[in-house]
XYZ file of C-alpha atoms in Angstrom:
343
model
C 127.922 135.965 115.806
C 127.614 135.342 119.506
C 128.993 132.082 120.838
C 125.510 130.930 121.767
C 124.117 131.497 118.271
C 122.611 128.463 116.615
C 124.618 126.914 113.799
C 123.425 128.740 110.696
C 122.549 126.816 107.572
C 125.374 128.682 105.853
C 127.882 127.549 108.475
C 126.797 123.938 108.089
C 126.959 124.239 104.296
C 130.415 125.814 104.500
C 131.640 123.099 106.846
C 130.227 120.456 104.517
C 131.958 122.007 101.521
C 135.199 122.229 103.482
C 135.168 118.696 104.802
C 134.176 117.276 101.439
C 137.266 118.938 100.014
C 139.578 117.637 102.748
C 138.053 114.182 102.675
C 138.703 113.376 99.028
C 138.895 109.670 98.358
C 137.510 108.800 101.779
C 134.378 106.818 102.564
C 131.612 109.207 101.573
C 128.873 107.477 103.549
C 127.898 109.542 106.581
C 127.269 106.439 108.685
C 130.812 105.038 108.681
C 132.027 102.530 111.202
C 130.778 99.240 109.752
C 134.058 98.378 108.061
C 136.232 100.102 110.637
C 136.255 103.309 108.582
C 135.976 106.348 110.810
C 136.446 110.020 110.001
C 137.629 112.178 112.875
C 137.811 115.965 112.615
C 140.493 117.541 114.793
C 140.360 121.191 115.880
C 143.941 121.704 114.679
C 145.970 118.534 114.054
C 149.288 120.253 114.772
C 148.207 121.682 118.150
C 149.921 119.957 121.066
C 146.598 119.858 122.985
C 145.236 117.505 120.276
C 148.487 115.571 119.815
C 147.033 112.154 120.819
C 145.057 112.015 117.546
C 148.043 112.104 115.194
C 150.242 110.235 117.676
C 147.785 107.311 117.768
C 147.939 107.206 113.970
C 151.772 107.377 113.959
C 152.121 104.664 116.609
C 149.941 102.372 114.485
C 147.386 101.834 117.248
C 144.310 102.523 115.078
C 145.555 99.997 112.532
C 146.303 97.444 115.266
C 142.625 97.658 116.285
C 141.545 97.029 112.668
C 140.394 100.614 112.178
C 140.818 102.796 109.098
C 140.825 106.223 110.685
C 140.955 109.315 108.523
C 142.090 112.400 110.444
C 140.866 115.722 109.071
C 141.756 119.145 110.422
C 139.970 122.431 111.092
C 141.723 125.453 112.650
C 138.970 126.034 115.255
C 137.061 123.465 117.275
C 133.760 125.165 116.586
C 133.957 124.232 112.866
C 134.803 120.664 113.833
C 131.590 120.551 115.883
C 129.603 121.807 112.891
C 130.980 118.916 110.796
C 129.876 116.404 113.441
C 126.384 117.888 113.694
C 126.130 117.812 109.886
C 126.880 114.062 110.010
C 129.993 114.603 107.962
C 132.407 112.967 110.377
C 131.844 110.353 113.086
C 134.039 111.900 115.746
C 135.753 115.104 116.807
C 138.926 115.572 118.787
C 138.061 118.869 120.432
C 137.043 120.444 123.714
C 134.544 118.665 125.962
C 132.718 121.964 126.711
C 131.003 121.794 123.283
C 128.983 118.774 124.486
C 127.205 120.955 127.085
C 126.623 123.767 124.610
C 125.191 121.274 122.088
C 122.914 119.553 124.597
C 121.179 122.854 125.290
C 120.701 123.172 121.515
C 119.011 119.755 121.440
C 121.979 117.666 120.218
C 123.203 114.695 122.266
C 126.965 114.501 121.941
C 129.254 112.754 124.424
C 132.946 112.537 125.240
C 133.985 108.879 124.883
C 137.696 109.365 125.659
C 138.752 112.244 127.900
C 142.259 113.090 126.723
C 142.909 116.025 129.045
C 141.966 117.413 132.446
C 143.238 120.995 131.999
C 142.630 123.374 129.072
C 146.257 123.515 127.855
C 145.405 127.108 126.878
C 147.512 130.176 127.572
C 146.469 133.827 127.592
C 149.395 135.695 126.076
C 149.911 139.450 125.899
C 151.998 141.295 123.307
C 155.089 143.073 124.644
C 153.665 146.367 123.302
C 150.463 146.002 125.328
C 152.004 144.370 128.427
C 152.098 147.681 130.312
C 148.320 148.007 130.576
C 147.266 144.364 130.214
C 148.370 142.704 133.434
C 145.298 140.616 134.337
C 141.782 139.781 133.059
C 140.569 142.952 134.826
C 142.399 144.825 132.055
C 140.499 143.037 129.234
C 138.143 146.058 129.112
C 138.452 147.881 125.794
C 140.968 145.379 124.407
C 140.967 143.280 121.249
C 141.729 139.688 122.245
C 142.543 136.849 119.884
C 140.584 133.576 119.909
C 140.757 130.692 117.406
C 137.148 131.236 116.300
C 133.994 132.857 117.652
C 132.077 130.242 119.646
C 135.244 128.200 120.133
C 136.577 127.056 123.507
C 139.187 129.842 123.503
C 136.264 132.266 123.114
C 134.388 130.537 125.985
C 137.395 130.641 128.331
C 138.293 134.254 127.484
C 134.716 135.309 128.304
C 134.849 133.407 131.586
C 138.150 134.999 132.679
C 136.660 138.432 131.893
C 133.349 137.907 133.703
C 135.133 136.302 136.671
C 137.170 139.521 136.968
C 134.160 141.843 136.701
C 134.484 142.676 132.984
C 131.340 142.292 130.863
C 131.590 140.289 127.628
C 130.383 143.410 125.794
C 133.331 145.444 127.099
C 136.058 143.756 125.037
C 136.311 142.446 121.473
C 137.123 138.808 120.696
C 138.886 138.549 117.326
C 138.992 135.264 115.379
C 142.660 134.831 114.427
C 143.074 131.038 114.336
C 146.349 129.638 115.678
C 149.967 129.385 114.600
C 151.186 131.984 112.077
C 147.845 133.818 111.789
C 147.757 134.329 115.571
C 151.423 135.379 115.676
C 151.057 137.968 112.897
C 147.893 139.446 114.492
C 149.880 139.911 117.712
C 152.857 141.405 115.821
C 150.672 143.821 113.830
C 148.798 144.938 116.944
C 145.377 143.938 115.565
C 145.076 142.134 118.921
C 146.706 143.117 122.220
C 146.602 139.616 123.623
C 144.831 136.335 123.089
C 144.357 132.705 123.954
C 146.348 130.026 122.202
C 148.180 126.754 122.751
C 151.546 125.175 122.069
C 153.488 125.165 119.788
C 152.250 128.758 119.147
C 152.961 129.834 122.754
C 156.575 128.605 122.608
C 157.126 130.481 119.321
C 155.700 133.758 120.700
C 157.975 133.615 123.753
C 161.005 132.518 121.705
C 160.502 135.354 119.170
C 160.056 137.822 122.078
C 156.757 139.099 120.625
C 154.802 138.500 123.806
C 154.641 136.802 127.170
C 152.457 134.464 129.185
C 149.710 136.149 131.216
C 147.648 133.128 132.387
C 148.917 129.573 132.056
C 146.338 126.766 132.012
C 148.624 123.992 130.739
C 148.741 122.184 134.095
C 146.062 120.927 136.499
C 147.378 123.511 139.016
C 147.054 126.320 136.478
C 143.530 125.184 135.629
C 142.497 125.176 139.303
C 143.980 128.648 139.789
C 142.286 130.239 136.765
C 139.015 128.276 136.677
C 138.540 126.958 140.200
C 138.931 123.289 139.322
C 140.064 120.699 136.793
C 138.723 121.639 133.364
C 138.370 118.588 131.103
C 139.231 119.827 127.626
C 140.602 117.774 124.709
C 138.473 114.712 124.159
C 137.149 112.384 121.495
C 133.460 113.258 121.320
C 130.774 111.694 119.148
C 127.018 111.744 118.567
C 125.457 109.589 121.313
C 123.221 107.811 118.758
C 126.230 106.842 116.670
C 128.080 105.574 119.745
C 125.129 103.398 120.768
C 124.841 101.993 117.255
C 128.578 101.258 116.811
C 129.802 100.102 120.227
C 132.383 97.724 118.767
C 134.029 100.481 116.719
C 133.916 102.956 119.615
C 135.562 100.366 121.899
C 138.390 99.968 119.369
C 138.849 103.747 119.213
C 138.954 103.910 123.017
C 141.491 101.053 123.129
C 143.756 102.880 120.659
C 143.565 106.269 122.398
C 144.089 104.846 125.899
C 147.146 102.960 124.631
C 148.513 106.276 123.318
C 147.848 108.115 126.598
C 149.722 105.376 128.478
C 152.584 105.567 125.961
C 152.749 109.369 126.397
C 152.907 109.050 130.184
C 155.974 106.789 129.964
C 157.930 108.635 127.247
C 159.822 111.923 127.156
C 158.760 115.020 125.233
C 161.690 114.347 122.848
C 160.457 110.767 122.223
C 156.978 112.085 121.459
C 158.259 114.868 119.191
C 160.297 112.315 117.205
C 157.099 110.364 116.407
C 155.184 113.379 115.104
C 155.286 114.730 111.505
C 158.422 116.877 111.115
C 156.479 119.857 109.724
C 154.703 120.246 113.095
C 157.994 121.545 114.545
C 157.841 124.924 112.810
C 159.999 126.670 115.377
C 162.596 123.879 115.224
C 162.837 120.438 116.850
C 164.162 121.667 120.204
C 161.435 124.289 120.623
C 158.750 121.776 119.569
C 159.924 119.260 122.205
C 159.862 122.079 124.800
C 156.291 122.995 123.826
C 155.240 119.351 124.247
C 156.938 119.241 127.651
C 155.037 122.380 128.791
C 151.698 120.878 127.746
C 152.149 117.217 128.810
C 150.781 117.728 132.363
C 147.288 118.402 130.963
C 146.784 114.860 129.621
C 145.062 112.002 131.444
C 146.808 108.614 131.576
C 143.642 106.531 131.169
C 141.084 108.556 129.195
C 138.731 108.688 132.196
C 136.739 111.856 132.889
C 137.885 113.443 136.217
C 134.990 113.147 138.689
C 134.490 116.859 139.407
C 135.468 118.044 135.907
C 132.040 118.301 134.231
C 130.659 120.451 137.079
C 133.571 122.916 136.680
C 132.895 123.191 132.945
C 129.189 123.787 133.597
C 129.945 126.504 136.149
C 132.400 128.214 133.784
C 129.971 128.155 130.830
C 127.009 129.345 132.910
C 129.009 132.368 134.077
C 128.811 134.070 130.663
C 126.732 131.990 128.240
C 123.096 133.204 128.238
C 122.155 130.038 126.382
C 123.254 127.906 129.327
C 122.614 130.267 132.231
C 119.058 129.109 132.981
C 119.212 125.761 131.207
C 119.358 122.413 132.960
C 122.236 120.318 131.668
C 122.235 116.576 132.267
C 125.989 116.194 132.770
C 125.794 112.381 132.830
C 124.754 112.496 129.172
C 127.765 114.622 128.135
C 130.349 111.867 128.640
C 130.727 108.126 129.102
C 133.487 106.110 130.782
C 132.036 102.793 129.550
C 134.663 102.304 126.829
C 137.801 103.651 128.502
C 137.168 101.554 131.618
C 137.231 98.434 129.414
C 140.277 99.612 127.441
C 143.807 98.661 128.442
């Protein structure tokens, strides 16, 4: 399925079945919000790029705002988006770029808290393939890992290829998720390289299975690879829901902004100590290192960087036929109304 394909009924049904399973005992009403109950789907709760979601929960900031937030997890952001569109959850912690993709498909979704200004993604290459995979120009004929087809890792891989003169039809994206599934695909050689985030990156380097080819964990790395700041991890929600539940959205923004401020004044070790211990699969020291490598991507105030949306639009239009000739109203893809009032 191409990344621009419409959500199939089957995909929506599957996402519904999945989220119903993970959401046992939660508030089953799709509206949510009235009593402070909010379901948020995260595109991988244990990924460092989405760390503010669990960290906000662990710091007690949702509770302090009178919210009952249920965090659910999906290995790829694209499934999280499907859950939002299906009305199954009220919010997603995932990549901002989905809001542009969805607008072109007739769905108004907006980022209400911009958690990050760089992708936090890394293109890694296996040691076996490193000899003939030295840059995106070498993507031709390769099998490259992405979390899911139509996910942001898929989007960014396609952009890096096209930007280096390789057509999207000339390489094969392979959906391998993240963490252990990504690592074993790299080990087995079913992919030669791929795009992933910490803590997976730190584990690959530590286990000497592969090395970093393109690093987009810092604003500098983002500018180098993509030509500008690339707003990525965000809390995004259906615009209609936001407009109908402004009080709840304000509380969510307050909680997330508090977390971003806390992160900017604490060490990677402090942050690691607050997170669930099973997130540190490669050990506590390695987990703290992976947080340290990724910390530069986060904003301190949840505000969308001024030139960020235009960079995302340019990147998506480079390879996505769905967006190429479409007019995107960028102002409708995010709001700073809530974060400006927070803190």
